[in-house]
PDB file of C-alpha atoms in Angstrom:
ATOM      1  CA  MET A 579       0.011   0.017   0.164  1.00  0.00           C
ATOM      2  CA  ARG A 580       2.008   3.785  -1.150  1.00  0.00           C
ATOM      3  CA  VAL A 581       0.580   6.614   0.750  1.00  0.00           C
ATOM      4  CA  VAL A 582       2.092  10.089   0.339  1.00  0.00           C
ATOM      5  CA  VAL A 583       1.019  12.907   2.069  1.00  0.00           C
ATOM      6  CA  THR A 584       0.658  15.966  -0.102  1.00  0.00           C
ATOM      7  CA  ASP A 585      -0.267  19.085   2.627  1.00  0.00           C
ATOM      8  CA  ALA A 586       0.604  18.317   6.445  1.00  0.00           C
ATOM      9  CA  GLU A 587      -0.495  20.967   9.194  1.00  0.00           C
ATOM     10  CA  VAL A 588      -1.451  21.530  12.508  1.00  0.00           C
ATOM     11  CA  THR A 589      -4.306  23.990  12.940  1.00  0.00           C
ATOM     12  CA  MET A 590      -4.763  26.632  15.392  1.00  0.00           C
ATOM     13  CA  ALA A 591      -7.200  23.733  16.952  1.00  0.00           C
ATOM     14  CA  ASP A 592      -4.297  21.711  16.957  1.00  0.00           C
ATOM     15  CA  VAL A 593      -6.069  19.236  14.381  1.00  0.00           C
ATOM     16  CA  LEU A 594      -3.542  17.048  12.218  1.00  0.00           C
ATOM     17  CA  SER A 595      -5.011  18.110   8.484  1.00  0.00           C
ATOM     18  CA  LEU A 596      -3.417  15.648   6.213  1.00  0.00           C
ATOM     19  CA  ARG A 597      -4.359  14.875   2.954  1.00  0.00           C
ATOM     20  CA  LEU A 598      -3.025  11.666   1.145  1.00  0.00           C
ATOM     21  CA  ALA A 599      -2.650  10.910  -2.083  1.00  0.00           C
ATOM     22  CA  ILE A 600      -3.628   6.466  -2.268  1.00  0.00           C
ATOM     23  CA  GLU A 601      -2.917   3.927  -4.864  1.00  0.00           C
ATOM     24  CA  GLU A 602      -6.418   2.297  -3.613  1.00  0.00           C
ATOM     25  CA  PRO A 603      -9.178   2.806  -1.201  1.00  0.00           C
ATOM     26  CA  LEU A 604      -8.058   2.472   2.572  1.00  0.00           C
ATOM     27  CA  PRO A 605      -9.460  -0.379   3.892  1.00  0.00           C
ATOM     28  CA  GLU A 606     -11.829  -0.091   7.010  1.00  0.00           C
ATOM     29  CA  GLY A 607      -9.724   0.248  10.324  1.00  0.00           C
ATOM     30  CA  THR A 608      -7.062   1.321   9.540  1.00  0.00           C
ATOM     31  CA  ARG A 609      -4.979   3.144  11.576  1.00  0.00           C
ATOM     32  CA  LEU A 610      -2.425   6.221  12.162  1.00  0.00           C
ATOM     33  CA  VAL A 611       0.204   5.010  14.364  1.00  0.00           C
ATOM     34  CA  LEU A 612       2.513   7.154  16.388  1.00  0.00           C
ATOM     35  CA  ARG A 613       5.459   5.032  17.853  1.00  0.00           C
ATOM     36  CA  ARG A 614       8.082   8.001  20.135  1.00  0.00           C
ATOM     37  CA  ARG A 615      12.088   7.950  19.284  1.00  0.00           C
ATOM     38  CA  GLY A 616      13.306   6.340  21.708  1.00  0.00           C
ATOM     39  CA  GLY A 617      11.257   4.018  22.954  1.00  0.00           C
ATOM     40  CA  GLY A 618       7.655   4.752  24.881  1.00  0.00           C
ATOM     41  CA  PRO A 619       4.490   4.186  24.484  1.00  0.00           C
ATOM     42  CA  GLU A 620       2.452   4.282  20.873  1.00  0.00           C
ATOM     43  CA  SER A 621      -1.089   6.696  19.691  1.00  0.00           C
ATOM     44  CA  THR A 622      -3.228   4.764  17.435  1.00  0.00           C
ATOM     45  CA  VAL A 623      -6.078   6.591  15.398  1.00  0.00           C
ATOM     46  CA  VAL A 624      -8.486   4.461  13.567  1.00  0.00           C
ATOM     47  CA  LEU A 625      -9.512   6.444   9.830  1.00  0.00           C
ATOM     48  CA  GLY A 626     -11.581   4.481   8.876  1.00  0.00           C
ATOM     49  CA  THR A 627     -13.101   4.112   5.035  1.00  0.00           C
ATOM     50  CA  PRO A 628     -12.164   7.265   3.471  1.00  0.00           C
ATOM     51  CA  GLY A 629     -13.800   5.571  -0.168  1.00  0.00           C
ATOM     52  CA  ALA A 630     -14.155   3.278  -2.298  1.00  0.00           C
ATOM     53  CA  GLU A 631     -13.096   5.175  -5.803  1.00  0.00           C
ATOM     54  CA  ALA A 632     -10.787   8.031  -4.165  1.00  0.00           C
ATOM     55  CA  HIS A 633      -7.342   9.371  -4.698  1.00  0.00           C
ATOM     56  CA  ASP A 634      -6.933  11.732  -2.923  1.00  0.00           C
ATOM     57  CA  VAL A 635      -7.905  11.260   0.976  1.00  0.00           C
ATOM     58  CA  SER A 636      -8.189  14.178   3.605  1.00  0.00           C
ATOM     59  CA  VAL A 637      -7.660  13.171   6.916  1.00  0.00           C
ATOM     60  CA  ALA A 638      -8.528  14.851  10.508  1.00  0.00           C
ATOM     61  CA  VAL A 639      -6.966  13.479  13.729  1.00  0.00           C
ATOM     62  CA  SER A 640      -7.222  16.090  16.896  1.00  0.00           C
ATOM     63  CA  LEU A 641      -3.377  15.844  18.975  1.00  0.00           C
ATOM     64  CA  GLY A 642      -4.970  16.697  22.349  1.00  0.00           C
ATOM     65  CA  PRO A 643      -7.154  13.797  23.076  1.00  0.00           C
ATOM     66  CA  LEU A 644      -4.096  11.668  22.049  1.00  0.00           C
ATOM     67  CA  ALA A 645      -1.527  12.598  25.045  1.00  0.00           C
ATOM     68  CA  LEU A 646       1.629  13.110  22.946  1.00  0.00           C
ATOM     69  CA  GLY A 647       4.231  14.056  25.367  1.00  0.00           C
ATOM     70  CA  PRO A 648       7.668  16.103  23.767  1.00  0.00           C
ATOM     71  CA  GLY A 649       9.011  14.262  22.001  1.00  0.00           C
ATOM     72  CA  ARG A 650       9.921  13.465  17.990  1.00  0.00           C
ATOM     73  CA  TRP A 651       6.665  10.977  16.800  1.00  0.00           C
ATOM     74  CA  ASP A 652       7.803   9.591  13.652  1.00  0.00           C
ATOM     75  CA  THR A 653       3.265   7.899  11.692  1.00  0.00           C
ATOM     76  CA  TYR A 654       2.788   4.517  10.439  1.00  0.00           C
ATOM     77  CA  LEU A 655      -0.456   2.612   8.796  1.00  0.00           C
ATOM     78  CA  GLU A 656      -1.280   0.271  10.397  1.00  0.00           C
ATOM     79  CA  GLN A 657      -3.497  -3.109   9.007  1.00  0.00           C
ATOM     80  CA  GLY A 658      -4.589  -5.784  10.214  1.00  0.00           C
ATOM     81  CA  GLU A 659      -4.534  -7.050  13.595  1.00  0.00           C
ATOM     82  CA  GLN A 660      -3.611  -3.811  16.125  1.00  0.00           C
ATOM     83  CA  GLY A 661      -0.188  -4.065  17.260  1.00  0.00           C
ATOM     84  CA  LYS A 662       0.803  -7.237  15.305  1.00  0.00           C
ATOM     85  CA  GLY A 663      -1.019  -6.063  11.234  1.00  0.00           C
ATOM     86  CA  SER A 664       1.669  -4.872   8.638  1.00  0.00           C
ATOM     87  CA  ARG A 665       2.619  -1.139   9.200  1.00  0.00           C
ATOM     88  CA  THR A 666       3.699   1.099   6.536  1.00  0.00           C
ATOM     89  CA  ARG A 667       5.842   4.647   7.559  1.00  0.00           C
ATOM     90  CA  VAL A 668       3.916   7.377   6.047  1.00  0.00           C
ATOM     91  CA  GLN A 669       5.965   9.124   3.031  1.00  0.00           C
ATOM     92  CA  CYS A 670       6.026  13.141   2.802  1.00  0.00           C
ATOM     93  CA  VAL A 671       6.123  15.283  -0.322  1.00  0.00           C
ATOM     94  CA  ASP A 672       5.125  18.621   1.585  1.00  0.00           C
ATOM     95  CA  PRO A 673       8.127  20.384   1.676  1.00  0.00           C
ATOM     96  CA  GLY A 674       7.102  22.594   5.016  1.00  0.00           C
ATOM     97  CA  PHE A 675       5.468  25.239   6.549  1.00  0.00           C
ATOM     98  CA  SER A 676       5.269  28.761   6.606  1.00  0.00           C
ATOM     99  CA  LEU A 677       6.581  31.049   9.189  1.00  0.00           C
ATOM    100  CA  ASP A 678       2.924  33.908   9.315  1.00  0.00           C
ATOM    101  CA  ARG A 679       1.711  30.011  10.172  1.00  0.00           C
ATOM    102  CA  LEU A 680       3.547  29.377  12.340  1.00  0.00           C
ATOM    103  CA  ASP A 681       3.152  33.112  14.032  1.00  0.00           C
ATOM    104  CA  ALA A 682      -0.490  32.957  14.285  1.00  0.00           C
ATOM    105  CA  TYR A 683      -0.401  29.376  15.685  1.00  0.00           C
ATOM    106  CA  ALA A 684       2.470  30.526  19.156  1.00  0.00           C
ATOM    107  CA  LEU A 685      -0.089  33.430  19.305  1.00  0.00           C
ATOM    108  CA  SER A 686      -2.538  31.835  21.377  1.00  0.00           C
ATOM    109  CA  ARG A 687      -1.564  30.260  25.317  1.00  0.00           C
ATOM    110  CA  ARG A 688      -0.762  26.819  25.123  1.00  0.00           C
ATOM    111  CA  THR A 689       0.902  24.380  27.077  1.00  0.00           C
ATOM    112  CA  LEU A 690       2.109  22.293  24.538  1.00  0.00           C
ATOM    113  CA  ALA A 691       3.199  23.494  20.805  1.00  0.00           C
ATOM    114  CA  TYR A 692       2.723  20.604  17.996  1.00  0.00           C
ATOM    115  CA  ARG A 693       4.557  20.829  14.406  1.00  0.00           C
ATOM    116  CA  ALA A 694       4.537  18.676  11.633  1.00  0.00           C
ATOM    117  CA  TYR A 695       7.600  18.607   8.929  1.00  0.00           C
ATOM    118  CA  ARG A 696       8.808  16.282   6.863  1.00  0.00           C
ATOM    119  CA  THR A 697      12.171  14.757   7.739  1.00  0.00           C
ATOM    120  CA  LEU A 698      15.408  14.730   5.700  1.00  0.00           C
ATOM    121  CA  ASN A 699      14.637  11.209   4.481  1.00  0.00           C
ATOM    122  CA  GLY A 700      11.112  12.365   3.447  1.00  0.00           C
ATOM    123  CA  TYR A 701       9.120  11.482   5.559  1.00  0.00           C
ATOM    124  CA  LEU A 702       5.733  12.467   8.016  1.00  0.00           C
ATOM    125  CA  ALA A 703       6.662  13.056  11.578  1.00  0.00           C
ATOM    126  CA  LEU A 704       5.389  15.227  14.016  1.00  0.00           C
ATOM    127  CA  ARG A 705       7.111  17.409  16.909  1.00  0.00           C
ATOM    128  CA  VAL A 706       5.561  17.800  20.616  1.00  0.00           C
ATOM    129  CA  ALA A 707       7.612  20.598  22.982  1.00  0.00           C
ATOM    130  CA  SER A 708       6.225  22.197  25.695  1.00  0.00           C
ATOM    131  CA  ALA A 709       4.988  25.844  25.085  1.00  0.00           C
ATOM    132  CA  ASP A 710       6.282  28.080  27.678  1.00  0.00           C
ATOM    133  CA  PRO A 711       6.225  31.474  27.095  1.00  0.00           C
ATOM    134  CA  VAL A 712       8.625  33.253  25.453  1.00  0.00           C
ATOM    135  CA  ALA A 713      10.436  36.021  24.126  1.00  0.00           C
ATOM    136  CA  ASP A 714      11.036  34.258  20.367  1.00  0.00           C
ATOM    137  CA  VAL A 715      14.027  36.595  19.035  1.00  0.00           C
ATOM    138  CA  ARG A 716      13.712  37.014  15.550  1.00  0.00           C
ATOM    139  CA  ALA A 717      17.709  39.132  15.118  1.00  0.00           C
ATOM    140  CA  VAL A 718      20.015  40.040  16.899  1.00  0.00           C
ATOM    141  CA  TRP A 719      22.904  42.075  16.898  1.00  0.00           C
ATOM    142  CA  LEU A 720      25.626  43.580  18.331  1.00  0.00           C
ATOM    143  CA  ARG A 721      26.525  46.704  16.840  1.00  0.00           C
ATOM    144  CA  GLU A 722      27.091  50.302  17.827  1.00  0.00           C
ATOM    145  CA  GLY A 723      27.989  49.562  21.318  1.00  0.00           C
ATOM    146  CA  ARG A 724      24.973  48.002  22.140  1.00  0.00           C
ATOM    147  CA  PHE A 725      23.359  44.249  22.400  1.00  0.00           C
ATOM    148  CA  GLU A 726      19.732  45.103  20.027  1.00  0.00           C
ATOM    149  CA  VAL A 727      17.355  42.124  19.776  1.00  0.00           C
ATOM    150  CA  THR A 728      13.288  42.139  18.417  1.00  0.00           C
ATOM    151  CA  GLY A 729      10.674  39.379  18.793  1.00  0.00           C
ATOM    152  CA  LEU A 730       7.620  38.004  19.301  1.00  0.00           C
ATOM    153  CA  LEU A 731       6.030  37.473  22.266  1.00  0.00           C
ATOM    154  CA  ALA A 732       4.741  33.740  21.825  1.00  0.00           C
ATOM    155  CA  TYR A 733       2.814  31.975  24.272  1.00  0.00           C
ATOM    156  CA  THR A 734       1.472  34.322  26.526  1.00  0.00           C
ATOM    157  CA  GLY A 735      -1.907  35.233  25.109  1.00  0.00           C
ATOM    158  CA  ILE A 736      -1.134  38.401  24.718  1.00  0.00           C
ATOM    159  CA  THR A 737      -3.580  39.847  21.903  1.00  0.00           C
ATOM    160  CA  ASP A 738      -1.658  41.135  18.690  1.00  0.00           C
ATOM    161  CA  ASP A 739      -3.085  44.696  18.169  1.00  0.00           C
ATOM    162  CA  ASP A 740      -1.461  48.533  18.186  1.00  0.00           C
ATOM    163  CA  ALA A 741      -1.634  48.329  21.973  1.00  0.00           C
ATOM    164  CA  HIS A 742       2.098  49.523  24.069  1.00  0.00           C
ATOM    165  CA  ARG A 743       3.129  47.941  26.894  1.00  0.00           C
ATOM    166  CA  PRO A 744       5.782  49.059  29.304  1.00  0.00           C
ATOM    167  CA  ALA A 745       8.523  46.858  29.468  1.00  0.00           C
ATOM    168  CA  ARG A 746      12.340  45.475  30.373  1.00  0.00           C
ATOM    169  CA  LEU A 747      15.051  44.209  28.689  1.00  0.00           C
ATOM    170  CA  ALA A 748      16.950  42.290  31.309  1.00  0.00           C
ATOM    171  CA  LEU A 749      21.137  40.603  31.448  1.00  0.00           C
ATOM    172  CA  ARG A 750      21.812  38.247  33.789  1.00  0.00           C
ATOM    173  CA  PRO A 751      25.848  37.025  34.232  1.00  0.00           C
ATOM    174  CA  PRO A 752      26.642  34.081  35.225  1.00  0.00           C
ATOM    175  CA  ALA A 753      27.094  34.922  38.944  1.00  0.00           C
ATOM    176  CA  GLY A 754      24.196  35.460  39.650  1.00  0.00           C
ATOM    177  CA  PRO A 755      21.299  37.808  40.154  1.00  0.00           C
ATOM    178  CA  ASP A 756      24.407  40.694  41.085  1.00  0.00           C
ATOM    179  CA  GLY A 757      25.379  42.596  38.676  1.00  0.00           C
ATOM    180  CA  VAL A 758      21.924  42.118  36.389  1.00  0.00           C
ATOM    181  CA  VAL A 759      21.691  44.837  33.870  1.00  0.00           C
ATOM    182  CA  THR A 760      18.476  46.417  32.526  1.00  0.00           C
ATOM    183  CA  THR A 761      17.117  48.702  30.053  1.00  0.00           C
ATOM    184  CA  ALA A 762      13.865  50.010  28.450  1.00  0.00           C
ATOM    185  CA  ALA A 763      12.000  47.283  26.255  1.00  0.00           C
ATOM    186  CA  THR A 764       9.956  48.926  23.411  1.00  0.00           C
ATOM    187  CA  VAL A 765       6.590  46.548  23.580  1.00  0.00           C
ATOM    188  CA  GLN A 766       3.895  47.158  20.961  1.00  0.00           C
ATOM    189  CA  GLY A 767       0.731  43.678  20.648  1.00  0.00           C
ATOM    190  CA  VAL A 768       3.651  41.023  20.187  1.00  0.00           C
ATOM    191  CA  ARG A 769       6.193  42.310  18.274  1.00  0.00           C
ATOM    192  CA  PHE A 770       9.262  43.294  21.081  1.00  0.00           C
ATOM    193  CA  HIS A 771      12.471  45.254  20.451  1.00  0.00           C
ATOM    194  CA  ALA A 772      15.163  46.441  22.849  1.00  0.00           C
ATOM    195  CA  ALA A 773      18.385  47.506  22.972  1.00  0.00           C
ATOM    196  CA  LEU A 774      21.017  47.241  25.837  1.00  0.00           C
ATOM    197  CA  SER A 775      24.710  48.887  26.097  1.00  0.00           C
ATOM    198  CA  LEU A 776      27.645  46.709  26.142  1.00  0.00           C
ATOM    199  CA  CYS A 777      29.531  49.058  28.032  1.00  0.00           C
ATOM    200  CA  ASP A 778      27.036  48.698  30.477  1.00  0.00           C
ATOM    201  CA  VAL A 779      27.315  44.873  30.369  1.00  0.00           C
ATOM    202  CA  LEU A 780      31.280  45.954  31.362  1.00  0.00           C
ATOM    203  CA  ALA A 781      30.507  48.271  34.249  1.00  0.00           C
ATOM    204  CA  ALA A 782      28.277  45.479  36.392  1.00  0.00           C
ATOM    205  CA  THR A 783      30.470  43.241  37.387  1.00  0.00           C
ATOM    206  CA  PRO A 784      34.205  43.264  36.918  1.00  0.00           C
ATOM    207  CA  HIS A 785      33.413  39.546  36.521  1.00  0.00           C
ATOM    208  CA  TYR A 786      33.392  39.444  32.608  1.00  0.00           C
ATOM    209  CA  GLU A 787      33.661  35.907  31.693  1.00  0.00           C
ATOM    210  CA  GLY A 788      30.568  33.739  30.463  1.00  0.00           C
ATOM    211  CA  LEU A 789      27.296  33.317  29.489  1.00  0.00           C
ATOM    212  CA  TRP A 790      25.195  36.277  30.723  1.00  0.00           C
ATOM    213  CA  GLU A 791      21.361  35.867  30.460  1.00  0.00           C
ATOM    214  CA  PRO A 792      18.991  38.235  28.948  1.00  0.00           C
ATOM    215  CA  SER A 793      15.001  38.144  30.034  1.00  0.00           C
ATOM    216  CA  LEU A 794      11.579  40.631  29.319  1.00  0.00           C
ATOM    217  CA  GLU A 795      10.001  41.873  31.614  1.00  0.00           C
ATOM    218  CA  VAL A 796       6.460  42.753  30.353  1.00  0.00           C
ATOM    219  CA  ASP A 797       3.591  43.947  32.662  1.00  0.00           C
ATOM    220  CA  GLY A 798       1.010  42.045  32.906  1.00  0.00           C
ATOM    221  CA  LEU A 799       3.178  38.553  32.396  1.00  0.00           C
ATOM    222  CA  ALA A 800       3.662  36.947  35.655  1.00  0.00           C
ATOM    223  CA  GLU A 801       7.093  35.942  34.535  1.00  0.00           C
ATOM    224  CA  PRO A 802       9.258  37.663  32.553  1.00  0.00           C
ATOM    225  CA  LEU A 803      10.082  35.888  29.201  1.00  0.00           C
ATOM    226  CA  PRO A 804      13.865  34.394  28.232  1.00  0.00           C
ATOM    227  CA  LEU A 805      14.574  35.375  24.778  1.00  0.00           C
ATOM    228  CA  GLY A 806      14.932  32.200  22.835  1.00  0.00           C
ATOM    229  CA  ALA A 807      14.543  31.125  18.802  1.00  0.00           C
ATOM    230  CA  ARG A 808      11.905  28.362  18.916  1.00  0.00           C
ATOM    231  CA  ILE A 809       8.956  28.988  16.182  1.00  0.00           C
ATOM    232  CA  ASP A 810      11.418  28.088  12.783  1.00  0.00           C
ATOM    233  CA  ASP A 811      12.913  25.488  10.801  1.00  0.00           C
ATOM    234  CA  VAL A 812      16.596  25.470  12.515  1.00  0.00           C
ATOM    235  CA  ASP A 813      17.547  23.357  15.076  1.00  0.00           C
ATOM    236  CA  GLY A 814      20.431  22.943  17.044  1.00  0.00           C
ATOM    237  CA  LYS A 815      21.413  26.098  16.529  1.00  0.00           C
ATOM    238  CA  ARG A 816      23.981  26.301  19.245  1.00  0.00           C
ATOM    239  CA  ARG A 817      25.462  24.640  15.789  1.00  0.00           C
ATOM    240  CA  ARG A 818      24.704  25.555  13.001  1.00  0.00           C
ATOM    241  CA  VAL A 819      23.725  29.971  14.461  1.00  0.00           C
ATOM    242  CA  GLN A 820      26.942  32.176  13.707  1.00  0.00           C
ATOM    243  CA  TYR A 821      27.214  35.774  15.238  1.00  0.00           C
ATOM    244  CA  PRO A 822      29.848  38.085  14.598  1.00  0.00           C
ATOM    245  CA  ASP A 823      31.838  39.125  17.729  1.00  0.00           C
ATOM    246  CA  THR A 824      33.093  42.324  19.061  1.00  0.00           C
ATOM    247  CA  GLU A 825      34.783  43.672  21.723  1.00  0.00           C
ATOM    248  CA  VAL A 826      34.839  46.583  24.003  1.00  0.00           C
ATOM    249  CA  ASP A 827      37.945  47.700  25.904  1.00  0.00           C
ATOM    250  CA  GLY A 828      39.319  44.851  24.805  1.00  0.00           C
ATOM    251  CA  VAL A 829      36.691  42.275  26.356  1.00  0.00           C
ATOM    252  CA  PRO A 830      34.994  40.185  22.890  1.00  0.00           C
ATOM    253  CA  MET A 831      31.646  39.611  23.240  1.00  0.00           C
ATOM    254  CA  ARG A 832      29.097  37.718  21.002  1.00  0.00           C
ATOM    255  CA  PRO A 833      25.140  36.809  20.817  1.00  0.00           C
ATOM    256  CA  CYS A 834      25.271  33.153  20.886  1.00  0.00           C
ATOM    257  CA  TYR A 835      22.821  30.107  21.579  1.00  0.00           C
ATOM    258  CA  THR A 836      22.427  27.444  24.111  1.00  0.00           C
ATOM    259  CA  ALA A 837      21.413  23.666  23.533  1.00  0.00           C
ATOM    260  CA  ASP A 838      17.904  24.435  24.235  1.00  0.00           C
ATOM    261  CA  ASP A 839      17.594  27.279  21.693  1.00  0.00           C
ATOM    262  CA  GLU A 840      17.493  30.549  24.182  1.00  0.00           C
ATOM    263  CA  LEU A 841      19.734  32.867  23.904  1.00  0.00           C
ATOM    264  CA  ARG A 842      22.692  34.498  25.875  1.00  0.00           C
ATOM    265  CA  LEU A 843      25.698  37.329  25.191  1.00  0.00           C
ATOM    266  CA  GLU A 844      28.958  35.335  26.198  1.00  0.00           C
ATOM    267  CA  VAL A 845      31.342  37.896  27.310  1.00  0.00           C
ATOM    268  CA  GLY A 846      34.560  37.201  27.531  1.00  0.00           C
TER     269      GLY A 846
END
C-alpha cells in the first residue's frame, strides 16, 4: 500500500490535517500510528474507509486527546490486528510550513506545541514541545556598542494589537543576580525591541567572563520571558547559527545559543 502525504498542517485547534495521495482505497479499520522515537507508548487512531474510488483523501486527527508527550513522533499506517498487523511508514512530499502560520499558532496560550514536518528521508513526523511563554528572537546584533534584539512574544496569550506595554530587557551575569543590567524595551502588541549598552555590561561587575542570560519583563505577565528562537525550522542553533563578535575595551563579546535554543551573550 503506497500512501503519500501531499499536504500536512497542524491547525490552530491542534488538529493534524493531512492530504493523502493513495493508489487504492484504505481498508476499513486502517490505523494511523504515532510512535515516539527512543521508545515509550504509541498512540493509535482509526481512520476508517475514506471511499472506494478516492485517490486523494483528507484526514483530520485531533492531537490533544492523544496525550502525546514532548519529543519526535514518527507516523505509520497499520492494517490488520492492532499491534501485529502490517505497518507502512508514511511518506511525505510537503516541503514544509510558513513562518506566518507558525507565528499565528504561537499567539495562543498553550501547554504543548505541535508541528508536522518532513524528515530528511522524506517521511511525515510530528514534533511536540512544551509551549512555555517565550520572547522569540527574530534578529540580534552587536552594533554601535549595543546588544540589540527584536522578536515576538509567543505563547503568552497577549493580543496582537497596536497597544504599547511597559517592558524591560534584563541581562543577568553567570555568577547570579548581582550585577544585573536592565534597560527599557518597546513592546507593541506582540512585537518587541530592545537595545542595551555593552559598556554597562562591563561596568556591572569585574567578573566579565561567561554566558549572560537575557530576559524580557513585560507588565501584565507574571514571570520574565526567556529569550530564545524556537518558532522556525532551524534545530540545533548552537551549532548552526554563528554571530560575529565584537570587542569592548578589549573584552570580546558575541551572541550565541544554548542546546535548548535559548539566547545568551558570551562575554570574555
